[in-house]
Short mmCIF file of C-alpha atoms and ligand atoms in Angstrom, two decimals:
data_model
loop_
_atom_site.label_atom_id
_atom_site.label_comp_id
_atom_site.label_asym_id
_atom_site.label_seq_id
_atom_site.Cartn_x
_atom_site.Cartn_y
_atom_site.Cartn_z
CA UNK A 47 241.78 165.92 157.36
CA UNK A 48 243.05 168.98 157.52
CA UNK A 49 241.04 171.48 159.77
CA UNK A 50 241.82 175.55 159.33
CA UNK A 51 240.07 177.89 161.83
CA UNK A 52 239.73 181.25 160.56
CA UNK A 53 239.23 184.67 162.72
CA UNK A 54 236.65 182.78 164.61
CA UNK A 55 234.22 184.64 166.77
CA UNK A 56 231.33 183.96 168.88
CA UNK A 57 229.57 185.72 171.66
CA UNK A 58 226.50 184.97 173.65
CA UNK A 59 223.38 187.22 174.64
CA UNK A 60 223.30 190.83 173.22
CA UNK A 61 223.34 194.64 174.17
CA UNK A 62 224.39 194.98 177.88
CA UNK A 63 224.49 191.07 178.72
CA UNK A 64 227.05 190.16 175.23
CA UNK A 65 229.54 188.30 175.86
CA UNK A 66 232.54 187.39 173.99
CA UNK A 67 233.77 184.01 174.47
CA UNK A 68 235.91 183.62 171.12
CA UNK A 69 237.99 186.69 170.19
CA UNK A 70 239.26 186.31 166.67
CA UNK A 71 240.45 182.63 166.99
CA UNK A 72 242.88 181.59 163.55
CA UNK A 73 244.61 178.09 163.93
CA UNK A 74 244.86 175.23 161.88
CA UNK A 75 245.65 171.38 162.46
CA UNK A 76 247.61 169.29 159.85
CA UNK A 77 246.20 166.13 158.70
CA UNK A 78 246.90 163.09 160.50
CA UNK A 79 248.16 165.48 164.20
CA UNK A 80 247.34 164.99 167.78
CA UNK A 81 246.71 168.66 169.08
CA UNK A 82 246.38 169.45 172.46
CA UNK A 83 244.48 172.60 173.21
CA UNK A 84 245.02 174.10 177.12
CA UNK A 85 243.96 176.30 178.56
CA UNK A 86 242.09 177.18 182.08
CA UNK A 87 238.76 177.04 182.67
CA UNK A 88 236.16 179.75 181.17
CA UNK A 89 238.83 180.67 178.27
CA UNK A 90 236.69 178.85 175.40
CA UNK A 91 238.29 175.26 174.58
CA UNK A 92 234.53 173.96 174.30
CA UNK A 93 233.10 176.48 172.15
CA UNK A 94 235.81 176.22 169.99
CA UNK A 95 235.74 172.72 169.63
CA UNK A 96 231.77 172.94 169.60
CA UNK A 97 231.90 174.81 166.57
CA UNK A 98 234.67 172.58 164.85
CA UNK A 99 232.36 170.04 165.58
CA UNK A 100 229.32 171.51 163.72
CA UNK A 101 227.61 171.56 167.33
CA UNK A 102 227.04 175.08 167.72
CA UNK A 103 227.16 178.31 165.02
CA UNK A 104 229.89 180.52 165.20
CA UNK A 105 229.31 184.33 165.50
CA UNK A 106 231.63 185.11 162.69
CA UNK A 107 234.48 183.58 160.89
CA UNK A 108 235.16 180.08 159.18
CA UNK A 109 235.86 176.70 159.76
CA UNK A 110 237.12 174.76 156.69
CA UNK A 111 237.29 171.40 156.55
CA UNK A 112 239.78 170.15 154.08
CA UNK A 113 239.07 173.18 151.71
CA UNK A 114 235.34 172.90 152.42
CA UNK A 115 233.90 176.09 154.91
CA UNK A 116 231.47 175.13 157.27
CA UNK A 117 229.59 178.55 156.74
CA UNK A 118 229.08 177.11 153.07
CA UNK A 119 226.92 174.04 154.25
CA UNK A 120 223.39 174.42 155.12
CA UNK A 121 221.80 172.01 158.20
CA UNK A 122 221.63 169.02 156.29
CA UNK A 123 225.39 169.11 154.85
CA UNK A 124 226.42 170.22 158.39
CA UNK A 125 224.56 166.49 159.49
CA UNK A 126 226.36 164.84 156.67
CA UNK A 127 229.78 166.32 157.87
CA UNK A 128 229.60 165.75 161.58
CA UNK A 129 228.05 161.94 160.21
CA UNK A 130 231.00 161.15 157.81
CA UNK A 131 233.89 163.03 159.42
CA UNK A 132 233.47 163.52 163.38
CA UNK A 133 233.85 161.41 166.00
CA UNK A 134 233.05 163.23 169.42
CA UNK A 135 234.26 161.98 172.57
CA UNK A 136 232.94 163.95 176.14
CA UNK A 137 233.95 163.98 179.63
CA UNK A 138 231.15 162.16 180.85
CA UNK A 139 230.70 159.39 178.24
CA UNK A 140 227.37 159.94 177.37
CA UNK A 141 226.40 155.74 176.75
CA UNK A 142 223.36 154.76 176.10
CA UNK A 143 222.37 152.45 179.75
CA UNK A 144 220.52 149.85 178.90
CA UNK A 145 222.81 149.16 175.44
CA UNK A 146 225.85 146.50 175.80
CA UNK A 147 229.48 147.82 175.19
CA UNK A 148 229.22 146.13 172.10
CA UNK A 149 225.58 147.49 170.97
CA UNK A 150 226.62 150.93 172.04
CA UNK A 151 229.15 150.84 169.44
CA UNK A 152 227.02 149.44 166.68
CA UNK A 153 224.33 151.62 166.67
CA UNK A 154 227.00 154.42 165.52
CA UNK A 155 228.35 152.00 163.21
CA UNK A 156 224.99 152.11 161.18
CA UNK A 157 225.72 155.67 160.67
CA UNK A 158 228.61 154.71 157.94
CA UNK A 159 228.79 153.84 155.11
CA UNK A 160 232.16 151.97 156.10
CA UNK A 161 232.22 151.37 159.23
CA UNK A 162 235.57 149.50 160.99
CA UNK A 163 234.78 146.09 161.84
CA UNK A 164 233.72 145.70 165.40
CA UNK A 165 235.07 142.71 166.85
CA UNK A 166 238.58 144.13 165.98
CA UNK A 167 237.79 147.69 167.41
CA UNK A 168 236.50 145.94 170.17
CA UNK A 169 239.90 143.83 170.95
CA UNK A 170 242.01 147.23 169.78
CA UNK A 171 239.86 148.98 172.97
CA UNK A 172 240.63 146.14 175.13
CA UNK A 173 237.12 145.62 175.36
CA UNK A 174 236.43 142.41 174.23
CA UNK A 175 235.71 140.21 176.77
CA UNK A 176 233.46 143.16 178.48
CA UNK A 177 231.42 143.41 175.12
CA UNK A 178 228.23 142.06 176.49
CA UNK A 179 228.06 143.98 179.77
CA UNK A 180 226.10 147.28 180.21
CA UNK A 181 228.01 150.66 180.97
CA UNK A 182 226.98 150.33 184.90
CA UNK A 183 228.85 147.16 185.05
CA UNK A 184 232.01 148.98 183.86
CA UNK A 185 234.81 151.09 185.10
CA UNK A 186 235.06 154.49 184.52
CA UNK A 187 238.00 153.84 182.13
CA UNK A 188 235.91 151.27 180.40
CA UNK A 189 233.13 153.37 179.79
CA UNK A 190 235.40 156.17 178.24
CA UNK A 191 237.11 152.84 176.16
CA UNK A 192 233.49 152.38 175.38
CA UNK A 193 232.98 155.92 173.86
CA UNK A 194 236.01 156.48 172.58
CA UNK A 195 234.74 153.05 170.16
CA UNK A 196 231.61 154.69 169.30
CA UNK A 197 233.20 157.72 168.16
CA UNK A 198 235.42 155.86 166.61
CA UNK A 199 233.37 153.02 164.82
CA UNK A 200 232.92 155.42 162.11
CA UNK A 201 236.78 155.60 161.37
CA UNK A 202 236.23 159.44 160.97
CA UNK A 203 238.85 161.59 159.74
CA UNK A 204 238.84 163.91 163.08
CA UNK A 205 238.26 162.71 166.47
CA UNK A 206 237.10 165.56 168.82
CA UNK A 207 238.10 164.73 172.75
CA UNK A 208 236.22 167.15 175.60
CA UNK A 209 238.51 166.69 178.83
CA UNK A 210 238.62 162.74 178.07
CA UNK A 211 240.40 161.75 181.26
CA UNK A 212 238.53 164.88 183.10
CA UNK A 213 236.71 162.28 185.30
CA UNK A 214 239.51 159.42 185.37
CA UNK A 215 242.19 158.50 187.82
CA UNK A 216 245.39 159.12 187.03
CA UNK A 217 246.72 155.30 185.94
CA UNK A 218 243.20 155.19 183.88
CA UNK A 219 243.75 158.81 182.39
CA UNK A 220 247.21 157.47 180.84
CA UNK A 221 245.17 154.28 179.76
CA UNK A 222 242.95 156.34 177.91
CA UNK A 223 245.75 158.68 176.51
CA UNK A 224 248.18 155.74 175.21
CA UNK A 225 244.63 153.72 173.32
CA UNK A 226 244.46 157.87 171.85
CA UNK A 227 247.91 157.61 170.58
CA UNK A 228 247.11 153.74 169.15
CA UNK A 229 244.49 154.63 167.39
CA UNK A 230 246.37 157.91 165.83
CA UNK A 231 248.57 155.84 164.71
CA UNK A 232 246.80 152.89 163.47
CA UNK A 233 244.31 155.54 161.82
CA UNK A 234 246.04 158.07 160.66
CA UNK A 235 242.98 160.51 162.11
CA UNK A 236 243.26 164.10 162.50
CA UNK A 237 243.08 164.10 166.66
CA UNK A 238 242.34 167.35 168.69
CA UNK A 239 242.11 166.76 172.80
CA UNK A 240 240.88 169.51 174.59
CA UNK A 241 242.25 169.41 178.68
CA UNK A 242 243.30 171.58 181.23
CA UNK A 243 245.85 169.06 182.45
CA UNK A 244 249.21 170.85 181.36
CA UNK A 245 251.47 167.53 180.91
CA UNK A 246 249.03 166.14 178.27
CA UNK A 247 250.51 168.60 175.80
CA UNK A 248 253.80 166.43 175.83
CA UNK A 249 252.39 163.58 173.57
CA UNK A 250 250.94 166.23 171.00
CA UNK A 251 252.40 166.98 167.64
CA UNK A 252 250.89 170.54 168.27
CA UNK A 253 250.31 172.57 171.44
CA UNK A 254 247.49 175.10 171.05
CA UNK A 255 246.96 177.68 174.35
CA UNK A 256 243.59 179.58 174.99
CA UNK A 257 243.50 182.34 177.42
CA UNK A 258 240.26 183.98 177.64
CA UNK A 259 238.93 183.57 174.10
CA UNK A 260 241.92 183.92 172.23
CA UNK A 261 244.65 181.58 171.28
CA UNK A 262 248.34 183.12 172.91
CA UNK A 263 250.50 180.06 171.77
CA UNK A 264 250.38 177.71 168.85
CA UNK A 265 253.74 175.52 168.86
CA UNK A 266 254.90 172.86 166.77
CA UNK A 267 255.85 170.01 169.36
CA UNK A 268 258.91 168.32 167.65
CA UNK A 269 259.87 165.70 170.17
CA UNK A 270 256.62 164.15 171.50
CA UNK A 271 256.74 161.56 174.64
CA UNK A 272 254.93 159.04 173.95
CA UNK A 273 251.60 159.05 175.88
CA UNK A 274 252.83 155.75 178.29
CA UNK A 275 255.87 158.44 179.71
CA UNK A 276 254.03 161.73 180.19
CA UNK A 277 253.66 162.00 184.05
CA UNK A 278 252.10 164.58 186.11
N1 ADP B 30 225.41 178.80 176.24
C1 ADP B 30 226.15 179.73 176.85
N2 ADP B 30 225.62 180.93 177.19
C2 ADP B 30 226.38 181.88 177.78
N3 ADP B 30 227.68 181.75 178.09
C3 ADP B 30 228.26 180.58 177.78
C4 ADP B 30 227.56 179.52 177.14
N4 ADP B 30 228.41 178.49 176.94
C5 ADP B 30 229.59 178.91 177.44
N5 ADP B 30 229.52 180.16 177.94
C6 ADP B 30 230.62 180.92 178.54
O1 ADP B 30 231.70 180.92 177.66
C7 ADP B 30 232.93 180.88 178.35
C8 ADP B 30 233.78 179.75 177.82
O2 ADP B 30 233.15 178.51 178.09
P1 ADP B 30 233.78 177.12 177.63
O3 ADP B 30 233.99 177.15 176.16
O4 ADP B 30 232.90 176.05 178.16
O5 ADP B 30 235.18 177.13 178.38
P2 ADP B 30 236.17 175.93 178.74
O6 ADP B 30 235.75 174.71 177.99
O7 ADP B 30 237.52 176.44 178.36
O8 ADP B 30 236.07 175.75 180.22
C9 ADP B 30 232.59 180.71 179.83
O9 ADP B 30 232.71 181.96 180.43
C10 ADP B 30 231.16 180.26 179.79
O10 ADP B 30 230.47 180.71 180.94
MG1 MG B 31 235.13 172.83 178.63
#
């Protein structure tokens, strides 16, 4: 899936308090990519990928999906999109605590229409034999393996990550960044991680760079490491 982002704005409050937290972003993402988008803290990476989401409304501007706009869909074609297409994935998990690995998973899966088949997603995650424990009784990594299957269950054509190895060690963080890689590969998903961990940008196909609400690089990454070699 092909995602184009077109002179994106949004701003918070009004009058004295406004403030502008997207400045006219334009960027696209090929079908199929891993893009990395950096940038420091404060310049926008969340709202940006927020509003790709179909989380929060954008000020101004357009999203399109494929060649569908976002601006063109009212709430319950905005529910069908994020339900069909998106796959979310946050810092801080977000599991459901008294649901297994495994039953965390499936209740996305009942979302699709054609969902992956489990047990396999579950062995791909290296979660098997941890299937029937509850998130407390995991790592950290396993818990973002965990939510990286529930986005995923849905096999949707763009996988959103929010600072996915922001709360991870640093073996763990490259754990989690080589199963992202896998599964672009094995999927063929549209893949856009948002971190302020500079080195992560070595793995992507594209390298976008915010600074303060607007987007001051967007490179083409023709050699990436694979994820197992990036150090930092
Ligand atoms: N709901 C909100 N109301 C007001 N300001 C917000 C809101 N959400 C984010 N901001 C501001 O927008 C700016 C960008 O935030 P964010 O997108 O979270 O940045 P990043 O993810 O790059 O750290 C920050 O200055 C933040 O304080
Ligand atoms: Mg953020």
């Amino acid at each position: 899936m092909k995602i184009t982002v077109k002179d994106l704005h949004k701003s918070y409050g009004d009058g004295d308090s406004k403030v502008e937290v997207l400045k006219g972003i334009n960027c696209s993402v090929e079908d199929g990519e891993v893009c990395v988008l950096l940038g420091p803290s404060g310049s926008g990476k969340s709202t940006l990928l927020n509003i790709i989401g179909g989380i929060e409304p954008a000020s101004s501007g357009a999203i399109l999906i494929g060649s569908d706009s976002t601006a063109d869909m009212d709430e319950k074609k905005l529910t069908l999109y994020r339900r069909n297409h998106l796959g979310f994935v946050f810092q801080f998990y977000n599991l459901i605590p008294n649901l297994t690995v495994k039953e965390n998973i499936e209740v996305c899966s009942y979302l699709s229409k054609d969902p992956l088949d489990i047990d396999e997603l579950l062995r791909t995650l290296g979660l098997y034999e941890h299937k029937d424990k509850l998130p407390s009784q995991l790592s950290g990594g396993q818990q973002q393996r965990c939510a990286i299957g529930r986005a995923l269950v849905k096999n949707p054509s763009l996988l959103l990550c929010d600072e996915p190895t922001g709360a991870l060690d640093y073996k763990t963080s490259k754990e989690i960044l080589v199963l992202i890689e896998q599964i672009n590969r094995k999927y063929r998903n549209t893949i856009i991680i948002v971190t302020h961990n500079d080195a992560i940008k070595n793995m992507a196909h594209r390298i976008l760079k915010m600074r303060d609400g607007m987007i001051v690089s967007d490179i083409v990454n023709e050699e990436p490491l694979s994820a197992a070699d990036i150090e930092w």
